[in-house]
PDB file of C-alpha atoms in Angstrom:
ATOM      1  CA  MET A   5     -10.020  66.813 -23.145  1.00  0.00           C
ATOM      2  CA  LYS A   6      -8.932  65.039 -19.962  1.00  0.00           C
ATOM      3  CA  GLN A   7      -6.110  63.374 -21.894  1.00  0.00           C
ATOM      4  CA  VAL A   8      -4.882  66.721 -23.226  1.00  0.00           C
ATOM      5  CA  PHE A   9      -4.667  68.215 -19.744  1.00  0.00           C
ATOM      6  CA  LEU A  10      -3.060  65.047 -18.381  1.00  0.00           C
ATOM      7  CA  PHE A  11      -0.242  65.496 -20.895  1.00  0.00           C
ATOM      8  CA  PHE A  12       0.101  69.125 -19.848  1.00  0.00           C
ATOM      9  CA  ILE A  13       0.276  68.225 -16.163  1.00  0.00           C
ATOM     10  CA  ILE A  14       2.906  65.516 -16.778  1.00  0.00           C
ATOM     11  CA  ALA A  15       5.028  68.000 -18.770  1.00  0.00           C
ATOM     12  CA  LEU A  16       4.579  70.619 -16.077  1.00  0.00           C
ATOM     13  CA  GLU A  17       5.785  68.316 -13.285  1.00  0.00           C
ATOM     14  CA  LEU A  18       9.128  67.800 -15.071  1.00  0.00           C
ATOM     15  CA  PHE A  19      10.218  71.329 -14.121  1.00  0.00           C
ATOM     16  CA  GLY A  20      10.254  70.790 -10.348  1.00  0.00           C
ATOM     17  CA  ASN A  21      13.883  69.968  -9.488  1.00  0.00           C
ATOM     18  CA  VAL A  22      16.572  72.509  -8.658  1.00  0.00           C
ATOM     19  CA  VAL A  23      19.793  71.929 -10.620  1.00  0.00           C
ATOM     20  CA  LYS A  24      23.147  72.550  -8.894  1.00  0.00           C
ATOM     21  CA  SER A  25      26.490  72.391 -10.668  1.00  0.00           C
ATOM     22  CA  PRO A  26      29.968  73.826  -9.978  1.00  0.00           C
ATOM     23  CA  VAL A  27      31.394  76.524 -12.222  1.00  0.00           C
ATOM     24  CA  ILE A  28      34.182  75.003 -14.327  1.00  0.00           C
ATOM     25  CA  GLY A  29      35.099  78.016 -16.457  1.00  0.00           C
ATOM     26  CA  ILE A  30      34.714  81.791 -16.718  1.00  0.00           C
ATOM     27  CA  ASN A  31      35.083  83.896 -19.847  1.00  0.00           C
ATOM     28  CA  GLU A  32      37.551  86.771 -20.075  1.00  0.00           C
ATOM     29  CA  ASP A  33      35.170  89.618 -19.215  1.00  0.00           C
ATOM     30  CA  ALA A  34      33.384  87.602 -16.481  1.00  0.00           C
ATOM     31  CA  THR A  35      29.969  87.793 -18.144  1.00  0.00           C
ATOM     32  CA  GLU A  36      29.605  84.065 -18.810  1.00  0.00           C
ATOM     33  CA  VAL A  37      30.480  80.863 -16.989  1.00  0.00           C
ATOM     34  CA  THR A  38      30.425  77.228 -18.042  1.00  0.00           C
ATOM     35  CA  ILE A  39      29.066  74.273 -16.089  1.00  0.00           C
ATOM     36  CA  LYS A  40      28.717  70.566 -16.736  1.00  0.00           C
ATOM     37  CA  VAL A  41      25.227  69.211 -16.204  1.00  0.00           C
ATOM     38  CA  GLU A  42      23.355  66.111 -17.321  1.00  0.00           C
ATOM     39  CA  LYS A  43      20.401  68.037 -18.756  1.00  0.00           C
ATOM     40  CA  ILE A  44      19.266  71.669 -18.792  1.00  0.00           C
ATOM     41  CA  ASP A  45      17.097  73.821 -21.057  1.00  0.00           C
ATOM     42  CA  VAL A  46      18.199  77.071 -22.631  1.00  0.00           C
ATOM     43  CA  GLY A  47      16.492  79.928 -20.813  1.00  0.00           C
ATOM     44  CA  VAL A  48      16.480  78.377 -17.342  1.00  0.00           C
ATOM     45  CA  SER A  49      17.469  80.998 -14.776  1.00  0.00           C
ATOM     46  CA  GLY A  50      18.964  80.938 -11.305  1.00  0.00           C
ATOM     47  CA  PHE A  51      21.956  82.229  -9.350  1.00  0.00           C
ATOM     48  CA  ILE A  52      25.678  81.835  -8.846  1.00  0.00           C
ATOM     49  CA  VAL A  53      26.340  81.025  -5.195  1.00  0.00           C
ATOM     50  CA  HIS A  54      29.652  81.491  -3.346  1.00  0.00           C
ATOM     51  CA  GLU A  55      30.590  79.724  -0.122  1.00  0.00           C
ATOM     52  CA  ILE A  56      31.942  82.242   2.399  1.00  0.00           C
ATOM     53  CA  ALA A  57      32.649  79.677   5.117  1.00  0.00           C
ATOM     54  CA  ASP A  58      31.404  76.232   6.087  1.00  0.00           C
ATOM     55  CA  GLY A  59      27.625  76.386   6.014  1.00  0.00           C
ATOM     56  CA  HIS A  60      27.523  80.036   4.938  1.00  0.00           C
ATOM     57  CA  THR A  61      26.871  81.081   1.347  1.00  0.00           C
ATOM     58  CA  THR A  62      25.938  84.226  -0.553  1.00  0.00           C
ATOM     59  CA  ILE A  63      24.394  84.866  -3.973  1.00  0.00           C
ATOM     60  CA  LEU A  64      26.780  86.704  -6.288  1.00  0.00           C
ATOM     61  CA  LYS A  65      25.041  86.910  -9.670  1.00  0.00           C
ATOM     62  CA  ASN A  66      21.881  86.197 -11.581  1.00  0.00           C
ATOM     63  CA  ALA A  67      22.320  83.414 -14.127  1.00  0.00           C
ATOM     64  CA  VAL A  68      20.561  82.328 -17.342  1.00  0.00           C
ATOM     65  CA  VAL A  69      21.464  79.320 -19.493  1.00  0.00           C
ATOM     66  CA  THR A  70      22.237  80.509 -23.041  1.00  0.00           C
ATOM     67  CA  SER A  71      23.368  77.256 -24.669  1.00  0.00           C
ATOM     68  CA  TYR A  72      23.675  73.557 -23.947  1.00  0.00           C
ATOM     69  CA  ASP A  73      25.658  70.870 -25.784  1.00  0.00           C
ATOM     70  CA  GLU A  74      24.151  67.409 -25.298  1.00  0.00           C
ATOM     71  CA  GLY A  75      27.346  65.693 -26.415  1.00  0.00           C
ATOM     72  CA  SER A  76      29.729  67.312 -23.941  1.00  0.00           C
ATOM     73  CA  LYS A  77      27.043  68.103 -21.330  1.00  0.00           C
ATOM     74  CA  ILE A  78      28.468  71.626 -21.183  1.00  0.00           C
ATOM     75  CA  ALA A  79      26.164  74.594 -20.628  1.00  0.00           C
ATOM     76  CA  LYS A  80      27.061  78.249 -21.075  1.00  0.00           C
ATOM     77  CA  VAL A  81      25.476  80.506 -18.485  1.00  0.00           C
ATOM     78  CA  GLN A  82      25.223  84.284 -18.793  1.00  0.00           C
ATOM     79  CA  ILE A  83      25.689  86.091 -15.490  1.00  0.00           C
ATOM     80  CA  SER A  84      24.561  89.565 -14.462  1.00  0.00           C
ATOM     81  CA  ARG A  85      24.217  91.765 -11.394  1.00  0.00           C
ATOM     82  CA  TYR A  86      22.088  90.304  -8.613  1.00  0.00           C
ATOM     83  CA  ASN A  87      19.932  92.985  -7.003  1.00  0.00           C
ATOM     84  CA  ALA A  88      16.890  91.126  -5.665  1.00  0.00           C
ATOM     85  CA  LEU A  89      17.978  91.743  -2.078  1.00  0.00           C
ATOM     86  CA  ALA A  90      19.532  95.171  -2.601  1.00  0.00           C
ATOM     87  CA  SER A  91      19.455  97.188   0.618  1.00  0.00           C
ATOM     88  CA  SER A  92      21.690  99.857   2.094  1.00  0.00           C
ATOM     89  CA  ALA A  93      21.285  98.116   5.463  1.00  0.00           C
ATOM     90  CA  LEU A  94      22.916  94.906   4.223  1.00  0.00           C
ATOM     91  CA  PRO A  95      26.695  94.396   3.918  1.00  0.00           C
ATOM     92  CA  ASP A  96      28.054  94.520   0.389  1.00  0.00           C
ATOM     93  CA  GLY A  97      30.639  91.826  -0.201  1.00  0.00           C
ATOM     94  CA  LYS A  98      33.380  92.211  -2.821  1.00  0.00           C
ATOM     95  CA  TRP A  99      33.480  88.574  -3.920  1.00  0.00           C
ATOM     96  CA  GLU A 100      33.816  87.788  -7.621  1.00  0.00           C
ATOM     97  CA  VAL A 101      32.617  84.641  -9.353  1.00  0.00           C
ATOM     98  CA  LYS A 102      35.346  82.015  -9.544  1.00  0.00           C
ATOM     99  CA  VAL A 103      35.793  78.387 -10.569  1.00  0.00           C
ATOM    100  CA  GLY A 104      34.276  76.181  -7.910  1.00  0.00           C
ATOM    101  CA  ASP A 105      31.331  78.456  -7.133  1.00  0.00           C
ATOM    102  CA  THR A 106      27.933  76.843  -7.633  1.00  0.00           C
ATOM    103  CA  ALA A 107      25.289  77.536 -10.268  1.00  0.00           C
ATOM    104  CA  VAL A 108      21.833  76.991  -8.760  1.00  0.00           C
ATOM    105  CA  LEU A 109      19.326  76.770 -11.615  1.00  0.00           C
ATOM    106  CA  ALA A 110      15.558  76.231 -11.921  1.00  0.00           C
ATOM    107  CA  PHE A 111      15.144  77.842  -8.516  1.00  0.00           C
ATOM    108  CA  GLY A 112      11.469  78.502  -7.766  1.00  0.00           C
ATOM    109  CA  TYR A 113      10.242  76.067 -10.405  1.00  0.00           C
ATOM    110  CA  THR A 114       7.855  74.518  -7.883  1.00  0.00           C
ATOM    111  CA  ARG A 115       5.843  77.763  -7.962  1.00  0.00           C
ATOM    112  CA  GLY A 116       4.091  79.173 -10.991  1.00  0.00           C
ATOM    113  CA  ILE A 117       1.460  81.590 -12.181  1.00  0.00           C
ATOM    114  CA  LEU A 118      -1.010  81.031 -15.011  1.00  0.00           C
ATOM    115  CA  ILE A 119      -2.187  83.898 -17.209  1.00  0.00           C
ATOM    116  CA  ALA A 120      -5.516  82.798 -18.645  1.00  0.00           C
ATOM    117  CA  PRO A 121      -8.298  84.631 -20.502  1.00  0.00           C
ATOM    118  CA  ASN A 122     -11.100  83.483 -18.180  1.00  0.00           C
ATOM    119  CA  GLU A 123     -11.907  81.641 -14.968  1.00  0.00           C
ATOM    120  CA  GLU A 124     -13.021  78.410 -16.627  1.00  0.00           C
ATOM    121  CA  ILE A 125      -9.749  77.906 -18.482  1.00  0.00           C
ATOM    122  CA  TYR A 126      -7.739  78.908 -15.414  1.00  0.00           C
ATOM    123  CA  TYR A 127      -9.287  76.235 -13.210  1.00  0.00           C
ATOM    124  CA  LYS A 128      -9.295  73.533 -15.875  1.00  0.00           C
ATOM    125  CA  ILE A 129      -5.534  73.877 -16.206  1.00  0.00           C
ATOM    126  CA  THR A 130      -4.564  74.375 -12.566  1.00  0.00           C
ATOM    127  CA  LYS A 131      -6.908  72.134 -10.595  1.00  0.00           C
ATOM    128  CA  ASN A 132      -5.052  68.805 -10.983  1.00  0.00           C
ATOM    129  CA  SER A 133      -1.431  69.926 -10.643  1.00  0.00           C
ATOM    130  CA  LYS A 134       0.931  69.588  -7.687  1.00  0.00           C
ATOM    131  CA  LEU A 135       2.612  72.838  -8.668  1.00  0.00           C
ATOM    132  CA  GLN A 136       2.169  75.610  -6.114  1.00  0.00           C
ATOM    133  CA  TRP A 137       0.029  78.040  -8.052  1.00  0.00           C
ATOM    134  CA  VAL A 138       0.347  81.710  -7.149  1.00  0.00           C
ATOM    135  CA  HIS A 139      -3.072  83.217  -7.792  1.00  0.00           C
ATOM    136  CA  PRO A 140      -3.231  85.915 -10.491  1.00  0.00           C
ATOM    137  CA  ASP A 141      -4.854  88.206  -7.901  1.00  0.00           C
ATOM    138  CA  ILE A 142      -1.353  88.629  -6.440  1.00  0.00           C
ATOM    139  CA  PHE A 143       0.000  89.655  -9.830  1.00  0.00           C
ATOM    140  CA  ALA A 144      -2.917  92.056 -10.246  1.00  0.00           C
ATOM    141  CA  THR A 145      -1.918  93.797  -6.996  1.00  0.00           C
ATOM    142  CA  VAL A 146       1.648  94.150  -8.327  1.00  0.00           C
ATOM    143  CA  LEU A 147       0.252  95.731 -11.493  1.00  0.00           C
ATOM    144  CA  SER A 148      -1.986  98.052  -9.508  1.00  0.00           C
ATOM    145  CA  PHE A 149       0.936  99.168  -7.343  1.00  0.00           C
ATOM    146  CA  ASN A 150       2.989  99.875 -10.484  1.00  0.00           C
ATOM    147  CA  GLY A 151       0.047 101.532 -12.265  1.00  0.00           C
ATOM    148  CA  HIS A 152       0.152  99.034 -15.141  1.00  0.00           C
ATOM    149  CA  PRO A 153      -3.257  97.733 -16.284  1.00  0.00           C
ATOM    150  CA  THR A 154      -1.268  96.445 -19.261  1.00  0.00           C
ATOM    151  CA  PRO A 155       1.360  94.022 -17.863  1.00  0.00           C
ATOM    152  CA  LEU A 156       4.986  94.671 -18.772  1.00  0.00           C
ATOM    153  CA  ARG A 157       7.872  92.216 -18.790  1.00  0.00           C
ATOM    154  CA  SER A 158       9.317  94.092 -15.793  1.00  0.00           C
ATOM    155  CA  ASP A 159       6.120  93.402 -13.846  1.00  0.00           C
ATOM    156  CA  PHE A 160       6.592  89.662 -14.326  1.00  0.00           C
ATOM    157  CA  THR A 161      10.197  89.967 -13.150  1.00  0.00           C
ATOM    158  CA  GLN A 162       9.116  91.850 -10.036  1.00  0.00           C
ATOM    159  CA  MET A 163       6.447  89.273  -9.247  1.00  0.00           C
ATOM    160  CA  SER A 164       9.003  86.490  -9.676  1.00  0.00           C
ATOM    161  CA  ILE A 165      11.296  88.139  -7.130  1.00  0.00           C
ATOM    162  CA  ASP A 166       8.602  89.189  -4.662  1.00  0.00           C
ATOM    163  CA  SER A 167       6.683  85.887  -4.675  1.00  0.00           C
ATOM    164  CA  SER A 168       9.492  83.383  -5.505  1.00  0.00           C
ATOM    165  CA  VAL A 169       7.723  82.392  -8.720  1.00  0.00           C
ATOM    166  CA  GLY A 170       9.946  80.464 -11.114  1.00  0.00           C
ATOM    167  CA  LEU A 171       7.534  79.695 -13.952  1.00  0.00           C
ATOM    168  CA  VAL A 172       4.981  81.693 -15.922  1.00  0.00           C
ATOM    169  CA  PHE A 173       2.310  79.878 -17.936  1.00  0.00           C
ATOM    170  CA  ILE A 174       0.371  81.811 -20.575  1.00  0.00           C
ATOM    171  CA  PHE A 175      -2.667  80.370 -22.377  1.00  0.00           C
ATOM    172  CA  LEU A 176      -2.858  81.515 -25.995  1.00  0.00           C
ATOM    173  CA  ASP A 177      -4.947  80.013 -28.805  1.00  0.00           C
ATOM    174  CA  ASN A 178      -5.317  76.474 -27.384  1.00  0.00           C
ATOM    175  CA  ARG A 179      -1.713  76.275 -26.255  1.00  0.00           C
ATOM    176  CA  VAL A 180       0.026  76.826 -22.935  1.00  0.00           C
ATOM    177  CA  TYR A 181       3.433  78.491 -23.099  1.00  0.00           C
ATOM    178  CA  THR A 182       5.736  77.575 -20.221  1.00  0.00           C
ATOM    179  CA  LEU A 183       8.235  80.384 -19.603  1.00  0.00           C
ATOM    180  CA  ASP A 184      11.051  80.992 -17.163  1.00  0.00           C
ATOM    181  CA  ALA A 185       9.710  83.858 -15.052  1.00  0.00           C
ATOM    182  CA  LYS A 186      12.931  85.900 -15.251  1.00  0.00           C
ATOM    183  CA  SER A 187      14.351  85.196 -18.699  1.00  0.00           C
ATOM    184  CA  PHE A 188      10.903  84.748 -20.283  1.00  0.00           C
ATOM    185  CA  LYS A 189      12.444  82.095 -22.518  1.00  0.00           C
ATOM    186  CA  ILE A 190      10.094  79.378 -23.769  1.00  0.00           C
ATOM    187  CA  LEU A 191      10.684  76.083 -21.969  1.00  0.00           C
ATOM    188  CA  ALA A 192       7.724  74.213 -23.452  1.00  0.00           C
ATOM    189  CA  ILE A 193       4.659  74.691 -25.649  1.00  0.00           C
ATOM    190  CA  THR A 194       1.794  72.336 -24.794  1.00  0.00           C
ATOM    191  CA  ASP A 195      -1.499  71.814 -26.616  1.00  0.00           C
ATOM    192  CA  ALA A 196      -4.497  72.586 -24.413  1.00  0.00           C
ATOM    193  CA  LYS A 197      -7.535  72.549 -26.667  1.00  0.00           C
ATOM    194  CA  VAL A 198     -10.398  74.084 -24.749  1.00  0.00           C
ATOM    195  CA  GLU A 199     -13.220  76.326 -25.844  1.00  0.00           C
ATOM    196  CA  GLN A 200     -12.588  79.985 -25.089  1.00  0.00           C
ATOM    197  CA  LYS A 201     -15.990  81.519 -24.491  1.00  0.00           C
ATOM    198  CA  GLU A 202     -14.961  84.893 -23.115  1.00  0.00           C
ATOM    199  CA  VAL A 203     -11.931  87.049 -22.394  1.00  0.00           C
ATOM    200  CA  SER A 204     -11.199  88.974 -19.208  1.00  0.00           C
ATOM    201  CA  LEU A 205      -8.624  91.742 -19.607  1.00  0.00           C
ATOM    202  CA  PRO A 206      -5.780  91.895 -18.836  1.00  0.00           C
ATOM    203  CA  PHE A 207      -6.286  88.258 -17.626  1.00  0.00           C
ATOM    204  CA  TYR A 208      -8.515  86.288 -15.271  1.00  0.00           C
ATOM    205  CA  THR A 209      -8.359  87.840 -11.806  1.00  0.00           C
ATOM    206  CA  ARG A 210     -10.848  88.525  -9.027  1.00  0.00           C
ATOM    207  CA  VAL A 211      -9.403  92.023  -8.591  1.00  0.00           C
ATOM    208  CA  PRO A 212     -12.159  94.274  -9.991  1.00  0.00           C
ATOM    209  CA  GLU A 213      -9.877  97.078 -11.191  1.00  0.00           C
ATOM    210  CA  ILE A 214      -6.147  97.623 -11.690  1.00  0.00           C
ATOM    211  CA  ASP A 215      -5.026 101.166 -10.937  1.00  0.00           C
ATOM    212  CA  ALA A 216      -3.384 103.066 -13.777  1.00  0.00           C
ATOM    213  CA  ALA A 217      -0.480 105.503 -13.666  1.00  0.00           C
ATOM    214  CA  TRP A 218      -0.957 108.948 -15.169  1.00  0.00           C
ATOM    215  CA  TRP A 219       1.390 108.231 -18.065  1.00  0.00           C
ATOM    216  CA  GLY A 220       4.087 105.875 -19.342  1.00  0.00           C
ATOM    217  CA  GLU A 221       4.356 102.395 -20.759  1.00  0.00           C
ATOM    218  CA  GLY A 222       1.768 100.007 -19.349  1.00  0.00           C
ATOM    219  CA  SER A 223      -0.523 102.792 -18.105  1.00  0.00           C
ATOM    220  CA  ASP A 224      -3.196 102.277 -20.780  1.00  0.00           C
ATOM    221  CA  GLU A 225      -5.938  99.666 -20.493  1.00  0.00           C
ATOM    222  CA  LEU A 226      -5.170  96.467 -22.416  1.00  0.00           C
ATOM    223  CA  GLU A 227      -7.446  96.263 -25.449  1.00  0.00           C
ATOM    224  CA  GLU A 228      -6.664  92.789 -26.835  1.00  0.00           C
ATOM    225  CA  TYR A 229      -5.446  89.686 -25.011  1.00  0.00           C
ATOM    226  CA  GLU A 230      -3.553  87.539 -27.553  1.00  0.00           C
ATOM    227  CA  PRO A 231      -1.489  90.176 -29.433  1.00  0.00           C
ATOM    228  CA  HIS A 232      -0.073  91.643 -26.221  1.00  0.00           C
ATOM    229  CA  TYR A 233       1.088  88.372 -24.670  1.00  0.00           C
ATOM    230  CA  TYR A 234       2.420  87.078 -27.972  1.00  0.00           C
ATOM    231  CA  GLU A 235       4.454  90.269 -28.282  1.00  0.00           C
ATOM    232  CA  LEU A 236       5.938  89.867 -24.787  1.00  0.00           C
ATOM    233  CA  ILE A 237       6.917  86.274 -25.574  1.00  0.00           C
ATOM    234  CA  ILE A 238       8.320  87.104 -29.025  1.00  0.00           C
ATOM    235  CA  LYS A 239      10.550  89.896 -27.703  1.00  0.00           C
ATOM    236  CA  ALA A 240      12.210  87.405 -25.357  1.00  0.00           C
ATOM    237  CA  ASN A 241      12.336  84.644 -28.008  1.00  0.00           C
ATOM    238  CA  PRO A 242      13.046  86.369 -31.350  1.00  0.00           C
ATOM    239  CA  ASN A 243      14.944  83.353 -32.727  1.00  0.00           C
ATOM    240  CA  ASP A 244      12.279  80.740 -31.961  1.00  0.00           C
ATOM    241  CA  LYS A 245      11.191  79.264 -35.303  1.00  0.00           C
ATOM    242  CA  THR A 246       8.388  77.176 -33.782  1.00  0.00           C
ATOM    243  CA  LEU A 247       6.843  80.307 -32.308  1.00  0.00           C
ATOM    244  CA  TYR A 248       7.333  82.072 -35.647  1.00  0.00           C
ATOM    245  CA  GLU A 249       5.339  79.374 -37.462  1.00  0.00           C
ATOM    246  CA  ILE A 250       2.561  79.563 -34.858  1.00  0.00           C
ATOM    247  CA  VAL A 251       2.272  83.325 -35.198  1.00  0.00           C
ATOM    248  CA  LYS A 252       2.491  83.158 -38.995  1.00  0.00           C
ATOM    249  CA  SER A 253      -0.432  80.743 -39.131  1.00  0.00           C
ATOM    250  CA  GLY A 254      -2.465  82.786 -36.624  1.00  0.00           C
ATOM    251  CA  ASN A 255      -5.079  85.427 -37.284  1.00  0.00           C
ATOM    252  CA  GLU A 256      -4.473  88.723 -39.050  1.00  0.00           C
ATOM    253  CA  LYS A 257      -4.063  90.616 -35.773  1.00  0.00           C
ATOM    254  CA  LEU A 258      -0.734  88.840 -35.270  1.00  0.00           C
ATOM    255  CA  LYS A 259       0.821  89.451 -38.688  1.00  0.00           C
ATOM    256  CA  ASP A 260       2.662  92.646 -37.699  1.00  0.00           C
ATOM    257  CA  LEU A 261       4.409  90.698 -34.923  1.00  0.00           C
ATOM    258  CA  LEU A 262       6.328  88.680 -37.513  1.00  0.00           C
ATOM    259  CA  ASP A 263       8.644  91.673 -37.906  1.00  0.00           C
ATOM    260  CA  GLU A 264       9.797  91.146 -34.289  1.00  0.00           C
ATOM    261  CA  PHE A 265      11.495  87.836 -35.156  1.00  0.00           C
ATOM    262  CA  ASP A 266      15.173  87.719 -36.048  1.00  0.00           C
ATOM    263  CA  PHE A 267      16.722  84.532 -37.373  1.00  0.00           C
ATOM    264  CA  GLU A 268      18.576  83.375 -40.473  1.00  0.00           C
ATOM    265  CA  GLY A 269      16.243  82.698 -43.381  1.00  0.00           C
ATOM    266  CA  LYS A 270      13.343  84.768 -42.054  1.00  0.00           C
ATOM    267  CA  LYS A 271      13.504  87.334 -44.879  1.00  0.00           C
ATOM    268  CA  ASP A 272      13.304  84.605 -47.530  1.00  0.00           C
ATOM    269  CA  ASP A 273      10.380  83.007 -45.738  1.00  0.00           C
ATOM    270  CA  ARG A 274       8.554  86.329 -45.574  1.00  0.00           C
ATOM    271  CA  LYS A 275       9.044  86.819 -49.314  1.00  0.00           C
ATOM    272  CA  LYS A 276       7.567  83.396 -50.024  1.00  0.00           C
ATOM    273  CA  THR A 277       4.676  83.946 -47.608  1.00  0.00           C
ATOM    274  CA  PHE A 278       3.637  87.240 -49.187  1.00  0.00           C
ATOM    275  CA  GLY A 279       4.462  86.270 -52.777  1.00  0.00           C
ATOM    276  CA  LEU A 280       7.348  88.668 -53.257  1.00  0.00           C
ATOM    277  CA  PHE A 281       9.443  86.318 -55.399  1.00  0.00           C
TER     278      PHE A 281
END
C-alpha cells in the first residue's frame, strides 16, 4: 500500500509549476489563442495577462487548454470573460487580447483539495504530500453558504476562486482523479487501492451539517457518493474513453451514466455491450 501512495504522491508533485508562454496567434472571433510550450495537458486552466506598463500587468481573460500538438509544441487555448475580481469599485480597462500577451497556466496548482469518502482515506492520501491541502471543511462552508448539501460544479469553481485552489482530487473506487479545479478536466487517474470501510456524505468533513436552500439544484441531501461525483466528472469529460471504460466496468448504479458520454464509436460499443447486434 505504501508503494501505491508513493506513486500517487510522485504523480501529484508533477503539477506544481506555473507555465508562462506568449500568445503567438488569435483566431478570428477572439475566442481562442495559440501558444508554443514544451509540454502542457489538455484541460489546464489559467489566465491571459497583459502588460500595461513596465512592472504593471492586468488579467484579461480566463484560459483553458483545449488541444496540444507534441510535434509542433503548439497549444490551442480557449479564452473567456474573466470575472473573478469583478467589482464596481475597480476600474474597467478596455484592453483586448493581442499577440505578445502572456498565457499563465497551471496557476494555483500548488494548492489542492481532496474529496474523500471518509477520514481514514483522506489522511492516507494527504499526509505525505508537499501540496498545500485546503481542508474540505472550507469547501463545506462554501456549500453551506450556497445552500448546497449536494456539491455542484459551480461550487467547486467558487472555491477555486475564493481559496486559490488549482487542483481537485476525488477518490472513487480505488482511484484518485486529478482535475483542474476550473475546467474539471481530468489531468490524471491514479490507482489508490485502499479499503473503504464507510462513507460520509457528501464527503469527509468535520462540519457537522451543511445548510440547505429551500429549493433548487443542489438543495437536496446527497444520497450516494460515487454516482454523483462520477456524473460531475463525466459532464466535464464526455469524450474520455478511459473514464468510459471505468464506468462501464463499474457497478450497476453507474450504468445510466454511460449515456452522458459522447464520442465516435460509443453507440457501436453500447450495442456490443448490451447484445443488440
